[in-house]
mmCIF file of C-alpha atoms in Angstrom:
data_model
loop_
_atom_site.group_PDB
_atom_site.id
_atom_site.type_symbol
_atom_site.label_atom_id
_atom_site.label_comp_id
_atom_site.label_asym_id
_atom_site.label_seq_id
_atom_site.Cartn_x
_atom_site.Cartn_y
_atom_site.Cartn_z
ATOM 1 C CA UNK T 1 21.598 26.520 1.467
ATOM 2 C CA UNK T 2 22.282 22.941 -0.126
ATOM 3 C CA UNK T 3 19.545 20.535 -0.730
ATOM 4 C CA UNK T 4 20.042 17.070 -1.562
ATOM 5 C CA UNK T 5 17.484 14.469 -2.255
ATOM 6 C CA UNK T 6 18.529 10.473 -1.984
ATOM 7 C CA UNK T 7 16.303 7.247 -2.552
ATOM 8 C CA UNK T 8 17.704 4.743 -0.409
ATOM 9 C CA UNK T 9 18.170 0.998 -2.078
ATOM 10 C CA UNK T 10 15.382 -1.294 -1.570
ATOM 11 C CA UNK T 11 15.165 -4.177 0.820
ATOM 12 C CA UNK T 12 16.363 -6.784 -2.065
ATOM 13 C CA UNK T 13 19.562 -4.779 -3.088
ATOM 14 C CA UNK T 14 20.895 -5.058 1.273
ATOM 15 C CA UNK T 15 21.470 -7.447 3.270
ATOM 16 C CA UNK T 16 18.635 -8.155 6.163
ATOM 17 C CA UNK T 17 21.549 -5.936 8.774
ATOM 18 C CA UNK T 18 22.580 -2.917 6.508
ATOM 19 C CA UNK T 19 18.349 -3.377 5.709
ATOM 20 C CA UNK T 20 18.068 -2.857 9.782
ATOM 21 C CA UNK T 21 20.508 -0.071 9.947
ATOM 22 C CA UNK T 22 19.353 1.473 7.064
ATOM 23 C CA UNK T 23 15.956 2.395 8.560
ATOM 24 C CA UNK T 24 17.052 4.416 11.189
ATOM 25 C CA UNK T 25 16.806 4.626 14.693
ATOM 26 C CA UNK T 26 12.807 5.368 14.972
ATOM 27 C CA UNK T 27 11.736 3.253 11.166
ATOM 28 C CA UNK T 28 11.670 3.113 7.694
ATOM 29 C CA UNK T 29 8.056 5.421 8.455
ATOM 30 C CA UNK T 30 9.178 7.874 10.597
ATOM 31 C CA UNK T 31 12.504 7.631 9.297
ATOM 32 C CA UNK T 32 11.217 9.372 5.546
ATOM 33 C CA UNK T 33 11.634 12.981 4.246
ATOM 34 C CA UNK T 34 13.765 16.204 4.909
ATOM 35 C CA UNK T 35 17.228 15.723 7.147
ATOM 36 C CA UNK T 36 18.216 19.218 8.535
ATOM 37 C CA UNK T 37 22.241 19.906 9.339
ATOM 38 C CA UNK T 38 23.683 23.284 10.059
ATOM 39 C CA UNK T 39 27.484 23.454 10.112
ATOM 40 C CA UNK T 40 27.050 19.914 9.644
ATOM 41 C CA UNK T 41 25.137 18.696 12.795
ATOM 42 C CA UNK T 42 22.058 16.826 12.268
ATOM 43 C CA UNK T 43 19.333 19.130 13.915
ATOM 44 C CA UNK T 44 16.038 17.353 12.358
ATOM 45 C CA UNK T 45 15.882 13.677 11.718
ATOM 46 C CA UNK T 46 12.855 12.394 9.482
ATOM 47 C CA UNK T 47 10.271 15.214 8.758
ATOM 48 C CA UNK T 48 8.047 16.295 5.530
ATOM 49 C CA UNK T 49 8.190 19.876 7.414
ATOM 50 C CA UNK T 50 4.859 20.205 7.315
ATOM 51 C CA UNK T 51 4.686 20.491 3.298
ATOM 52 C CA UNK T 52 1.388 21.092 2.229
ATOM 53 C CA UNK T 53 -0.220 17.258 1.328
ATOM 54 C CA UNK T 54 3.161 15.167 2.353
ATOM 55 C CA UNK T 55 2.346 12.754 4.723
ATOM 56 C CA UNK T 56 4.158 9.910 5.785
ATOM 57 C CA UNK T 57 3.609 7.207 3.651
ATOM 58 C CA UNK T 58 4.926 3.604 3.663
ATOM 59 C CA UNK T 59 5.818 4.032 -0.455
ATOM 60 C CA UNK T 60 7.890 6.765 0.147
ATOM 61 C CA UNK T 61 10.461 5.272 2.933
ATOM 62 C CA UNK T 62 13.081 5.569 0.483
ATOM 63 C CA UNK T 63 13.258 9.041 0.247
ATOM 64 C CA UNK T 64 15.497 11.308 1.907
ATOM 65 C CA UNK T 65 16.557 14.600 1.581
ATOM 66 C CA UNK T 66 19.838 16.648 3.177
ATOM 67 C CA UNK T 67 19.328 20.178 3.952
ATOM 68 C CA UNK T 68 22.141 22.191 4.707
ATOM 69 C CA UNK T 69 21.190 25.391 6.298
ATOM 70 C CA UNK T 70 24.026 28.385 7.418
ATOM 71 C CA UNK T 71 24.403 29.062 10.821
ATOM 72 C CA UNK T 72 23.286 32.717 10.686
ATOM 73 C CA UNK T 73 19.532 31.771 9.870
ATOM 74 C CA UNK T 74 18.424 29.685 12.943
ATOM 75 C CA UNK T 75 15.719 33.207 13.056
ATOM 76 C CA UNK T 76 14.809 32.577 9.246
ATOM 77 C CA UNK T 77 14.276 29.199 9.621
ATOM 78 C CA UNK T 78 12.315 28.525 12.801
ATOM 79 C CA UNK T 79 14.966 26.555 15.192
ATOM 80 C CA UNK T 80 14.065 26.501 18.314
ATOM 81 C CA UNK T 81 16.400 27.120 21.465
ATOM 82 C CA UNK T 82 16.298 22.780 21.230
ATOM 83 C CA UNK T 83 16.882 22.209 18.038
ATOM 84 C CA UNK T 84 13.807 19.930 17.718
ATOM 85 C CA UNK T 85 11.507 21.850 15.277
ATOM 86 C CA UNK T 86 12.378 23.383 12.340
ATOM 87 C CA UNK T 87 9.815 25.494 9.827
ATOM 88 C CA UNK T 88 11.104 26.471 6.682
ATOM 89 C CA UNK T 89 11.298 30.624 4.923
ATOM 90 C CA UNK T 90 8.118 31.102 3.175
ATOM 91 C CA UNK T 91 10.085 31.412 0.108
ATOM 92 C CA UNK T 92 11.885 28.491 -0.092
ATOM 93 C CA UNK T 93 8.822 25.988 0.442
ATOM 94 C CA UNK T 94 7.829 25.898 -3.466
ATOM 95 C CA UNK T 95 11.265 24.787 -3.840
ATOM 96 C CA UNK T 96 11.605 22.207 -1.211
ATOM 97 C CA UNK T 97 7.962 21.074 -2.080
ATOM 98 C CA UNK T 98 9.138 20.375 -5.422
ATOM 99 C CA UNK T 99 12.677 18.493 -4.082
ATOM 100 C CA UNK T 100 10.502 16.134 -1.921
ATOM 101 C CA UNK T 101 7.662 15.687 -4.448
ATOM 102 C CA UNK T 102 10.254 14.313 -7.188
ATOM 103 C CA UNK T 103 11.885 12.619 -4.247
ATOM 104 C CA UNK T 104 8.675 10.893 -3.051
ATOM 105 C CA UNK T 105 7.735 9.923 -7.046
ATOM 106 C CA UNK T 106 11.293 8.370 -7.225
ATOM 107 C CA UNK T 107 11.113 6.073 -4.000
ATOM 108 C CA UNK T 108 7.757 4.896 -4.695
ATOM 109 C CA UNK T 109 8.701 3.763 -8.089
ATOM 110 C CA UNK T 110 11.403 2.053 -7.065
ATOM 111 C CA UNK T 111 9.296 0.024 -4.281
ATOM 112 C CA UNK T 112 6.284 -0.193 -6.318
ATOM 113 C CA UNK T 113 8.692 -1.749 -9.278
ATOM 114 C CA UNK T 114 10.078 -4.456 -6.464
ATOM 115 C CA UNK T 115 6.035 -5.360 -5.688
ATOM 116 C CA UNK T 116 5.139 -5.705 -9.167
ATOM 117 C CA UNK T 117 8.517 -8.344 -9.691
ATOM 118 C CA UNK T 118 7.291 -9.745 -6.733
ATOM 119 C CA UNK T 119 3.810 -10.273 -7.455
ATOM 120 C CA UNK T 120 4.477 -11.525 -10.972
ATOM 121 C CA UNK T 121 7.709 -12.327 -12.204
ATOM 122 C CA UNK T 122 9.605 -14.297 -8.943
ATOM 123 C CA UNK T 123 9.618 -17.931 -8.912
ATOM 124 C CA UNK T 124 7.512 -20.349 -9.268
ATOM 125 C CA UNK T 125 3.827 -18.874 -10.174
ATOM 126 C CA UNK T 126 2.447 -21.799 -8.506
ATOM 127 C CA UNK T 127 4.034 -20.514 -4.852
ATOM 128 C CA UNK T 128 1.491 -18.173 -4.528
ATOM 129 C CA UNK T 129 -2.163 -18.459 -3.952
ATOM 130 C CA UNK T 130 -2.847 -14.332 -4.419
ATOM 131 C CA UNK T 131 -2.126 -12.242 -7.805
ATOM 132 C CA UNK T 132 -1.847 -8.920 -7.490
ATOM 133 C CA UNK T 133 -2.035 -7.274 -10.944
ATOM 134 C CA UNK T 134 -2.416 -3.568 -12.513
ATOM 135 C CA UNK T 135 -4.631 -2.917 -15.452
ATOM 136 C CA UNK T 136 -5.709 0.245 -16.343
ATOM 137 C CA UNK T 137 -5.080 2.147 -13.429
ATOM 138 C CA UNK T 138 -6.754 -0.126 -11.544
ATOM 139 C CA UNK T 139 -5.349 -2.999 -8.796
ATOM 140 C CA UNK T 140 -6.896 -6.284 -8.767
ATOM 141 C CA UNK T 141 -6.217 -9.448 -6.188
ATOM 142 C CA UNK T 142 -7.513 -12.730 -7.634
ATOM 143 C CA UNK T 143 -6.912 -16.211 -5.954
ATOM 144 C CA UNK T 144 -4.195 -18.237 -8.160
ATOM 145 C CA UNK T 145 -6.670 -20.731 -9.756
ATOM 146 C CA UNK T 146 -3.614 -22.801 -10.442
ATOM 147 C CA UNK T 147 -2.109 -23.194 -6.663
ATOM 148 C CA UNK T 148 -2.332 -26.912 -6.019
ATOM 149 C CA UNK T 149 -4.439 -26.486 -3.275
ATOM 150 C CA UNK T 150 -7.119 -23.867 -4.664
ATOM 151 C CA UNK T 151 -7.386 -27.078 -7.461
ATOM 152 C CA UNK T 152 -7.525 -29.557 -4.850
ATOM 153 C CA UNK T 153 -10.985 -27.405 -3.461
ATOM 154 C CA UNK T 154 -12.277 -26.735 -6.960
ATOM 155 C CA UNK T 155 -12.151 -30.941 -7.902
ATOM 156 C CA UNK T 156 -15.291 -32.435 -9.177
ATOM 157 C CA UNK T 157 -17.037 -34.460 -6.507
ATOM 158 C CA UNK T 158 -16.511 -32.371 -3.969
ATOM 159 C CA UNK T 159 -13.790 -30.463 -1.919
ATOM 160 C CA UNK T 160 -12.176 -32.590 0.883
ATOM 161 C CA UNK T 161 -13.436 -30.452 4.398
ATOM 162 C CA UNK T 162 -9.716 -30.562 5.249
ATOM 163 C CA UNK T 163 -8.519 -29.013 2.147
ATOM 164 C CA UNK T 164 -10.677 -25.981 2.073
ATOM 165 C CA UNK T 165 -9.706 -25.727 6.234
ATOM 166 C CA UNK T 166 -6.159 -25.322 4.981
ATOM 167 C CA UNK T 167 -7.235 -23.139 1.803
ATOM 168 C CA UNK T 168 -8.936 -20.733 4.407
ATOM 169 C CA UNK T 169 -5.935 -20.612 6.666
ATOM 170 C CA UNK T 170 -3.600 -19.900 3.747
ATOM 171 C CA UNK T 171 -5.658 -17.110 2.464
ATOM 172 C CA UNK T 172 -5.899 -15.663 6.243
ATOM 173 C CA UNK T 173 -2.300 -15.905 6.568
ATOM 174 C CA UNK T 174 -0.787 -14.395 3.004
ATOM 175 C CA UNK T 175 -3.168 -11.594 2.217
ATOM 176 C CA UNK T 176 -0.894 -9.588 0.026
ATOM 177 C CA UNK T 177 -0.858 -6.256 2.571
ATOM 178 C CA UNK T 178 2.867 -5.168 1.602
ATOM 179 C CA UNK T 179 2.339 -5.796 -2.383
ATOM 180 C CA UNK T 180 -0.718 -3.787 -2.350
ATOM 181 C CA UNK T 181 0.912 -1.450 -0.395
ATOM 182 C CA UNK T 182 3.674 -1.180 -2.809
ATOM 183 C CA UNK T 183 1.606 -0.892 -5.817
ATOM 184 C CA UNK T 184 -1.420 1.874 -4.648
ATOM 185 C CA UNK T 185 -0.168 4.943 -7.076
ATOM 186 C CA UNK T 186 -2.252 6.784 -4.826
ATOM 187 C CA UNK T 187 -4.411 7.029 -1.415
ATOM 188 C CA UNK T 188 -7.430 5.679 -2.886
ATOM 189 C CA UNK T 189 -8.029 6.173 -6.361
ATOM 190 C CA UNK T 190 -6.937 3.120 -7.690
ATOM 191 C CA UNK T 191 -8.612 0.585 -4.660
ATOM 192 C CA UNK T 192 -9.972 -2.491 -6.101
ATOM 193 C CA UNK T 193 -13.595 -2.703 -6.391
ATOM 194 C CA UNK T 194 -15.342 -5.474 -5.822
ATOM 195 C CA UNK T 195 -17.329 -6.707 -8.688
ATOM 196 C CA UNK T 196 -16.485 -3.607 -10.934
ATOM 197 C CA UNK T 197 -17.472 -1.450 -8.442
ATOM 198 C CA UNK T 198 -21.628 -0.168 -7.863
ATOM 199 C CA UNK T 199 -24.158 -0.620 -10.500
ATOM 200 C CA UNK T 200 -25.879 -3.201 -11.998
ATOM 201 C CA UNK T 201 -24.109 -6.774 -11.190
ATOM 202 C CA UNK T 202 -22.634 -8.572 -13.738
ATOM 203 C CA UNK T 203 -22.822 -12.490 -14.285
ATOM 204 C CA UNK T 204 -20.048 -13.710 -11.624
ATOM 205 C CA UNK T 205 -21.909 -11.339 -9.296
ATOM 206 C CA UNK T 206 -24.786 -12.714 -9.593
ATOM 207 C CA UNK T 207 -23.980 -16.254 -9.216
ATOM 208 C CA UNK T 208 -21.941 -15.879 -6.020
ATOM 209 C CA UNK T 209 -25.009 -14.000 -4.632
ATOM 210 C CA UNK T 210 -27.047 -16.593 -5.410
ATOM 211 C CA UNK T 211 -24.855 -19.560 -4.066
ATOM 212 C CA UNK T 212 -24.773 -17.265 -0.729
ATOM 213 C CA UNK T 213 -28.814 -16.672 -0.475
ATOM 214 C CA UNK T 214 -28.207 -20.939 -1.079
ATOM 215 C CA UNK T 215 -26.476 -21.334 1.706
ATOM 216 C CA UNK T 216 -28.386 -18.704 3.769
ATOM 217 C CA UNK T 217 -31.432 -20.618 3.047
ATOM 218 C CA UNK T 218 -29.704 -24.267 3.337
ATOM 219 C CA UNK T 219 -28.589 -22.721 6.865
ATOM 220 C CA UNK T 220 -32.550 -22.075 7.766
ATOM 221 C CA UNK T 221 -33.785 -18.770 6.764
ATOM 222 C CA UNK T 222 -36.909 -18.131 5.194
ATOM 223 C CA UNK T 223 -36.439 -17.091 1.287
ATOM 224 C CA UNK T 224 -37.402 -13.338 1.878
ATOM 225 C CA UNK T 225 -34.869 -13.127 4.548
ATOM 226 C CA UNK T 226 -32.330 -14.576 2.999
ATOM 227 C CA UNK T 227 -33.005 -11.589 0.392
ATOM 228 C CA UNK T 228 -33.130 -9.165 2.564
ATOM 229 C CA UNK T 229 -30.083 -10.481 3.848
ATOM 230 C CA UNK T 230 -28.150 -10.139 0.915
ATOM 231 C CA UNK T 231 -29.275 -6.425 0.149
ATOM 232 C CA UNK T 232 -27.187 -5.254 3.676
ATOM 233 C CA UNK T 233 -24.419 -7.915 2.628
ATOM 234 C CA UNK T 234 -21.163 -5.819 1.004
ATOM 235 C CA UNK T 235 -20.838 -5.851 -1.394
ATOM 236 C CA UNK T 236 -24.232 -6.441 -2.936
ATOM 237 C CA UNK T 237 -25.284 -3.587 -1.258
ATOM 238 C CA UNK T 238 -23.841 -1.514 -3.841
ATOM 239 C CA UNK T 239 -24.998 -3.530 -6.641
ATOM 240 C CA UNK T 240 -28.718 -4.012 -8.523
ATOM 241 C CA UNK T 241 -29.887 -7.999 -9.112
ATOM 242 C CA UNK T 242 -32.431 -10.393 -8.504
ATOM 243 C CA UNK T 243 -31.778 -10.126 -4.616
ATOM 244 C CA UNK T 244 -32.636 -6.462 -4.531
ATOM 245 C CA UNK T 245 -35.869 -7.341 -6.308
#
């Protein structure tokens, strides 16, 4: 048997049609993990076969690995009178487990490495209105005080109704899925949390709660239900303040 693991280029390094071709005939997604030939005919396209914990994963569309199986061991191997499953010998799955894990590690560091050029280092900081950073083992999204517009809403005297319309469209419209995507190092481990996460809120926390209980009042609510209005509200729901009190 022959194994051979590949991490395909990213997007930046191909042109938008070798990009196209490149991702198969089904996706990048289901496109990902362990290519089966025997005598050289493709027999499984795109499949983690079944290793234990390998799902597919939009980090790891990079990966790919050739499998080369002899002729003789259809019976060993699990191939089916179609050709459309394929289930590996018992004693070859630590190995193959350890191909794709290495694999997987690879191809996610090579897209998570494009994200975090993307999200910091490309052009002109002031062309985007989300950063996406990494600090100790943790992601964070923050809104790009510096984008023109953010600055035109944050102007003493008032923000112009128009300009925090637009602000609230742009946000809607560039939420940074496919960074954060890039970036996760795992499942769910390092998810932002909002605030720093349950537990007693800190000073920012606190004054955006009370500019909402503001505004809930402002809008009509009695005091009391305002509070008990922010104690359901994620995420001060997690946290303890005044509006818990």
């Amino acid at each position: 048997m022959r194994v051979e693991a590949f991490v395909l280029p990213s997007a930046h390094r191909l042109t938008p049609d070798e990009f196209s071709h490149a991702a198969g005939p089904q996706g990048w997604l289901d496109q990902q993990g362990f290519y089966v030939y025997r005598r050289n005919r493709l027999i499984l396209a795109g499949d983690w076969l079944g290793q234990r914990g390998m799902r597919r994963e939009e980090k790891y569309n990079l990966a790919r690995i050739s499998v080369d199986i002899p002729a003789e061991s259809d019976a060993e191997w699990g191939v089916d009178v179609r050709k459309s499953s394929v289930v590996p010998p018992v004693s070859l799955r630590p190995h193959l487990h350890r191909i794709a894990r290495q694999a997987r590690t690879r191809a996610a560091e090579v897209l998570r490495h494009r994200g975090q050029v993307a999200a910091r280092t490309h052009g002109d900081p002031l062309v985007y209105v989300w950063n996406v950073r990494r600090a100790d083992g943790r992601l964070t999204c923050r809104i790009n005080r510096s984008h023109p517009l953010v600055q035109a809403t944050l102007r003493q005297g008032g923000a112009n109704p128009a300009d925090v319309r637009a602000l609230i469209r742009l946000l809607e419209e560039t939420v940074p899925v496919a960074t954060l995507r890039v970036m996760h190092e795992t499942d769910t481990s390092d998810d932002p949390d909002p605030f720093g996460g349950a537990g007693p809120a800190d000073e920012t926390a606190t004054e955006v709660a009370q500019r909402i209980y503001e505004s809930l009042v402002s809008g009509g609510r009695s005091p009391a239900a305002a509070r008990e209005r922010l104690r359901t509200m994620s995420p001060f729901d997690q946290l303890q303040g005044f509006w818990s009190t």
